[in-house]
Short mmCIF file of C-alpha atoms in Angstrom, two decimals:
data_model
loop_
_atom_site.label_atom_id
_atom_site.label_comp_id
_atom_site.label_asym_id
_atom_site.label_seq_id
_atom_site.Cartn_x
_atom_site.Cartn_y
_atom_site.Cartn_z
CA ARG A 25 52.06 -19.34 67.02
CA THR A 26 50.25 -17.17 64.50
CA TYR A 27 52.18 -15.24 61.87
CA ARG A 28 50.86 -12.10 60.25
CA TYR A 29 52.26 -10.98 56.95
CA ARG A 30 51.30 -8.54 54.29
CA GLU A 31 50.08 -9.47 50.85
CA GLY A 32 53.40 -8.44 49.35
CA ASP A 33 55.34 -10.86 51.56
CA ARG A 34 53.80 -13.82 49.78
CA THR A 35 56.27 -13.62 46.92
CA SER A 36 59.31 -13.11 49.15
CA GLY A 37 58.41 -15.99 51.46
CA ALA A 38 58.82 -14.00 54.71
CA HIS A 39 57.00 -15.75 57.56
CA ALA A 40 55.17 -17.86 55.01
CA PRO A 41 54.14 -21.36 55.96
CA ALA A 42 55.73 -24.36 54.30
CA PRO A 43 54.33 -25.13 50.87
CA CYS A 44 51.94 -28.05 50.65
CA THR A 45 51.77 -30.35 47.67
CA ARG A 46 48.23 -30.49 46.39
CA SER A 47 46.49 -32.67 43.88
CA ARG A 48 44.49 -31.49 40.88
CA GLU A 49 41.30 -31.29 42.95
CA GLY A 50 42.98 -29.00 45.46
CA LYS A 51 43.29 -31.61 48.22
CA PRO A 52 46.65 -32.40 49.83
CA ALA A 53 48.43 -35.21 48.03
CA HIS A 54 49.46 -38.22 50.12
CA THR A 55 51.92 -40.97 49.29
CA LYS A 56 50.28 -43.52 51.62
CA MET A 57 47.51 -45.89 50.66
CA ALA A 58 45.05 -47.06 53.29
CA VAL A 59 44.00 -50.71 53.22
CA GLY A 60 41.38 -51.00 55.93
CA SER A 61 43.01 -49.61 59.07
CA LEU A 62 46.53 -50.31 57.76
CA LYS A 63 48.39 -47.50 55.99
CA LEU A 64 50.92 -48.63 53.40
CA ASP A 65 53.51 -46.48 51.69
CA VAL A 66 53.10 -46.60 47.93
CA ARG A 67 56.85 -46.36 47.43
CA LEU A 68 57.39 -49.47 49.57
CA LEU A 69 54.83 -51.39 47.53
CA LEU A 70 56.53 -50.34 44.31
CA LEU A 71 59.94 -51.41 45.66
CA VAL A 72 58.70 -54.82 46.79
CA SER A 73 56.86 -55.48 43.52
CA SER A 74 59.91 -54.41 41.51
CA VAL A 75 62.25 -56.72 43.43
CA TRP A 76 59.74 -59.58 43.09
CA THR A 77 59.37 -59.00 39.33
CA ILE A 78 63.12 -58.84 38.71
CA GLY A 79 63.70 -61.99 40.77
CA LEU A 80 60.97 -63.83 38.88
CA ILE A 81 62.40 -62.78 35.51
CA VAL A 82 65.91 -63.89 36.51
CA THR A 83 64.59 -67.26 37.73
CA VAL A 84 62.61 -67.92 34.57
CA TYR A 85 65.51 -66.83 32.37
CA GLY A 86 67.85 -69.07 34.34
CA ILE A 87 65.58 -72.07 33.87
CA SER A 88 65.34 -71.37 30.14
CA LYS A 89 69.14 -71.26 29.89
CA SER A 90 69.65 -74.54 31.77
CA GLY A 91 69.62 -76.75 28.68
CA PRO A 92 72.49 -79.15 27.95
CA ASN A 93 73.79 -77.08 25.04
CA SER A 94 73.17 -73.58 26.34
CA ASP A 95 74.94 -71.21 28.68
CA LYS A 96 73.53 -71.46 32.19
CA LEU A 97 72.64 -68.27 33.99
CA ILE A 98 71.72 -70.26 37.11
CA ASP A 99 73.22 -73.72 37.52
CA PHE A 100 70.55 -75.45 39.58
CA GLY A 101 72.54 -78.66 39.63
CA TYR A 102 75.39 -76.89 41.37
CA LEU A 103 72.96 -75.25 43.79
CA GLY A 104 71.62 -78.70 44.66
CA PHE A 105 75.19 -79.88 45.22
CA LEU A 106 75.78 -76.95 47.60
CA PHE A 107 72.65 -77.74 49.61
CA ARG A 108 73.68 -81.38 49.88
CA GLN A 109 77.04 -80.35 51.30
CA ILE A 110 75.62 -77.96 53.91
CA ASN A 111 75.83 -79.21 57.47
CA PRO A 112 72.32 -80.37 58.54
CA TYR A 113 72.94 -78.97 62.00
CA MET A 114 72.87 -75.48 60.53
CA PHE A 115 69.30 -76.11 59.38
CA THR A 116 68.57 -77.48 62.85
CA ALA A 117 69.84 -74.32 64.53
CA MET A 118 67.90 -72.14 62.08
CA GLY A 119 64.67 -74.05 62.77
CA ILE A 120 65.02 -73.77 66.54
CA ALA A 121 65.91 -70.09 66.28
CA ALA A 122 62.92 -69.44 63.99
CA ALA A 123 60.54 -71.21 66.39
CA ILE A 124 61.51 -69.15 69.41
CA GLY A 125 62.43 -65.93 67.59
CA PHE A 126 59.30 -65.43 65.50
CA SER A 127 57.07 -66.53 68.39
CA VAL A 128 58.60 -63.99 70.78
CA LEU A 129 58.40 -61.33 68.07
CA GLY A 130 54.69 -62.00 67.57
CA ALA A 131 54.03 -61.98 71.32
CA ALA A 132 55.96 -58.74 71.82
CA TRP A 133 54.18 -57.10 68.89
CA GLY A 134 50.77 -58.13 70.23
CA ILE A 135 51.56 -56.94 73.77
CA PHE A 136 52.79 -53.64 72.37
CA ILE A 137 49.55 -53.07 70.46
CA THR A 138 47.23 -54.25 73.23
CA GLY A 139 49.16 -52.73 76.12
CA SER A 140 49.37 -49.27 74.62
CA SER A 141 45.63 -49.17 73.94
CA LEU A 142 44.81 -50.64 77.35
CA VAL A 143 46.93 -48.17 79.29
CA GLY A 144 45.69 -45.24 77.23
CA ALA A 145 42.02 -46.12 77.65
CA ALA A 146 42.48 -46.88 81.37
CA VAL A 147 43.33 -43.22 82.00
CA ARG A 148 39.70 -42.30 81.41
CA THR A 149 38.15 -45.66 82.40
CA PRO A 150 40.23 -47.45 85.07
CA ARG A 151 37.74 -50.31 85.44
CA ILE A 152 38.87 -51.97 82.16
CA THR A 153 42.38 -52.72 83.44
CA SER A 154 41.69 -55.96 85.28
CA LYS A 155 39.38 -57.58 82.72
CA ASN A 156 41.46 -56.79 79.66
CA LEU A 157 44.61 -58.33 81.08
CA ILE A 158 43.34 -61.52 79.47
CA SER A 159 44.47 -60.05 76.14
CA ILE A 160 48.03 -59.75 77.47
CA ILE A 161 47.89 -63.37 78.64
CA PHE A 162 46.77 -64.53 75.18
CA CYS A 163 49.72 -62.70 73.61
CA GLU A 164 52.14 -64.18 76.13
CA ALA A 165 50.83 -67.68 75.35
CA VAL A 166 52.13 -67.25 71.80
CA ALA A 167 55.70 -66.95 73.10
CA ILE A 168 55.15 -70.00 75.33
CA TYR A 169 54.19 -72.04 72.26
CA GLY A 170 57.51 -71.14 70.66
CA VAL A 171 59.50 -72.00 73.79
CA ILE A 172 57.83 -75.43 74.03
CA ILE A 173 58.47 -76.28 70.38
CA ALA A 174 62.07 -75.06 70.59
CA ILE A 175 62.70 -77.35 73.58
CA ILE A 176 61.08 -80.30 71.79
CA LEU A 177 63.17 -79.74 68.67
CA GLN A 178 66.37 -79.38 70.66
CA THR A 179 65.82 -82.71 72.44
CA LYS A 180 65.61 -84.47 69.05
CA VAL A 181 69.06 -83.35 67.91
CA GLU A 182 71.66 -86.14 67.84
CA TYR A 183 75.25 -86.03 66.66
CA VAL A 184 76.08 -87.95 63.49
CA ALA A 185 79.60 -88.05 62.11
CA PRO A 186 79.96 -87.04 58.46
CA LYS A 187 81.02 -89.41 55.72
CA PRO A 188 84.63 -89.48 54.48
CA ASP A 189 83.69 -87.23 51.55
CA GLY A 190 82.24 -84.59 53.91
CA SER A 191 78.58 -85.30 53.21
CA TYR A 192 75.99 -86.59 55.66
CA THR A 193 73.58 -89.49 55.58
CA GLN A 194 70.13 -89.16 54.07
CA ALA A 195 68.53 -89.52 57.51
CA ALA A 196 70.61 -86.65 58.94
CA MET A 197 69.78 -84.36 56.03
CA THR A 198 66.09 -85.22 56.22
CA SER A 199 66.06 -84.58 59.97
CA GLY A 200 67.76 -81.21 59.53
CA TYR A 201 65.22 -80.08 56.93
CA ALA A 202 62.35 -81.40 59.06
CA ILE A 203 63.46 -79.36 62.07
CA LEU A 204 63.86 -76.28 59.88
CA ALA A 205 60.36 -76.74 58.44
CA SER A 206 58.87 -77.36 61.87
CA GLY A 207 60.50 -74.26 63.36
CA LEU A 208 59.44 -72.03 60.49
CA THR A 209 55.88 -73.37 60.60
CA VAL A 210 55.49 -72.72 64.31
CA GLY A 211 57.35 -69.41 64.27
CA LEU A 212 55.48 -67.82 61.37
CA ALA A 213 52.11 -69.09 62.64
CA ASN A 214 52.77 -67.63 66.08
CA LEU A 215 54.00 -64.35 64.56
CA VAL A 216 50.73 -63.82 62.70
CA CYS A 217 48.74 -65.09 65.69
CA GLY A 218 50.41 -62.60 68.04
CA ILE A 219 49.65 -59.67 65.75
CA CYS A 220 46.03 -60.85 65.35
CA VAL A 221 45.50 -61.19 69.10
CA GLY A 222 47.14 -57.82 69.70
CA VAL A 223 44.91 -55.95 67.26
CA VAL A 224 41.75 -57.65 68.49
CA GLY A 225 42.76 -57.14 72.12
CA SER A 226 43.31 -53.45 71.46
CA SER A 227 39.84 -53.17 69.97
CA CYS A 228 38.43 -55.11 72.92
CA ALA A 229 39.93 -52.67 75.42
CA LEU A 230 38.67 -49.61 73.57
CA SER A 231 35.18 -51.01 73.07
CA ASP A 232 34.96 -52.11 76.71
CA ALA A 233 35.81 -48.59 77.79
CA GLN A 234 32.93 -47.28 75.68
CA ASN A 235 30.37 -50.05 76.22
CA PRO A 236 30.96 -52.79 78.85
CA THR A 237 28.47 -55.17 77.21
CA LEU A 238 30.78 -55.61 74.19
CA PHE A 239 33.62 -57.19 76.18
CA VAL A 240 32.39 -60.79 76.11
CA LYS A 241 31.43 -60.62 72.43
CA ILE A 242 34.82 -59.38 71.29
CA LEU A 243 36.56 -61.78 73.67
CA VAL A 244 35.10 -64.66 71.65
CA VAL A 245 36.75 -63.24 68.53
CA GLU A 246 40.03 -62.98 70.41
CA ILE A 247 39.83 -66.60 71.52
CA PHE A 248 39.40 -67.75 67.93
CA GLY A 249 42.35 -65.57 66.93
CA SER A 250 44.56 -67.10 69.63
CA ALA A 251 43.69 -70.60 68.35
CA LEU A 252 45.55 -69.86 65.10
CA GLY A 253 48.88 -70.38 66.83
CA LEU A 254 47.81 -73.85 67.99
CA PHE A 255 47.37 -74.92 64.37
CA GLY A 256 51.02 -74.17 63.68
CA VAL A 257 52.09 -75.94 66.87
CA ILE A 258 50.16 -79.11 65.92
CA VAL A 259 51.61 -79.20 62.41
CA GLY A 260 55.11 -78.49 63.75
CA ILE A 261 54.90 -81.42 66.17
CA ILE A 262 53.72 -83.72 63.38
CA ILE A 263 56.61 -82.64 61.14
CA SER A 264 59.18 -83.15 63.90
CA ALA A 265 57.85 -86.61 64.76
CA GLN A 266 59.86 -88.14 61.89
CA VAL A 267 63.21 -86.67 63.01
CA ALA A 268 65.81 -89.42 63.47
CA PHE A 269 69.44 -88.46 62.84
CA LYS A 270 70.84 -91.97 63.44
CA LYS A 271 68.27 -93.86 61.42
CA GLU A 272 69.87 -96.42 59.10
#
């Protein structure tokens, strides 16, 4: 819709378009910063850096106040006591949930990125649909990695009764931390792997629609990207190999 207004209506604002914030050079001012193809909000970066700085200052100040004759801002000895009293099976549940949760999140994110580009490009070039389904399979494999590791970790869980004082044995605590570390390793690796495969698969679909000879070349890049999740799976299996709740 086109609005026509007289020169005198500029001051009254009748039918005038919304004002646009402009920089000194006369170009529209933006609050987003582009890093490659990723657009980041400057306000979000400032918030994250502020929280990180404040947390670092509090930690350093707490360590400096942890002397024997000084007031303690953060009592790390008491924090260690709390962690020793936490049920190791809570860390076990968190590790299993992280393994399957982050893996499925990465797979879903990758399928979302690849699938939207594939369906959109297939409207103009239907021939790319069958070949580029391999990108969806690579993304789905990331979730399968998480399911496998979650099943392996769950089969290693054994019940150990607590001590009379409420604490658990050293073997039970070590096993709980090992399962947590294994689940986080696999989950975070698969999360990043799923996003990587999704972005590369999206580019593969768009380039194949434009030039069919580029499909195999970009598919090699996608294969190397999908191998990143296997690194996390291998390390997670090695970490979980030492889990033994009933070890004396």
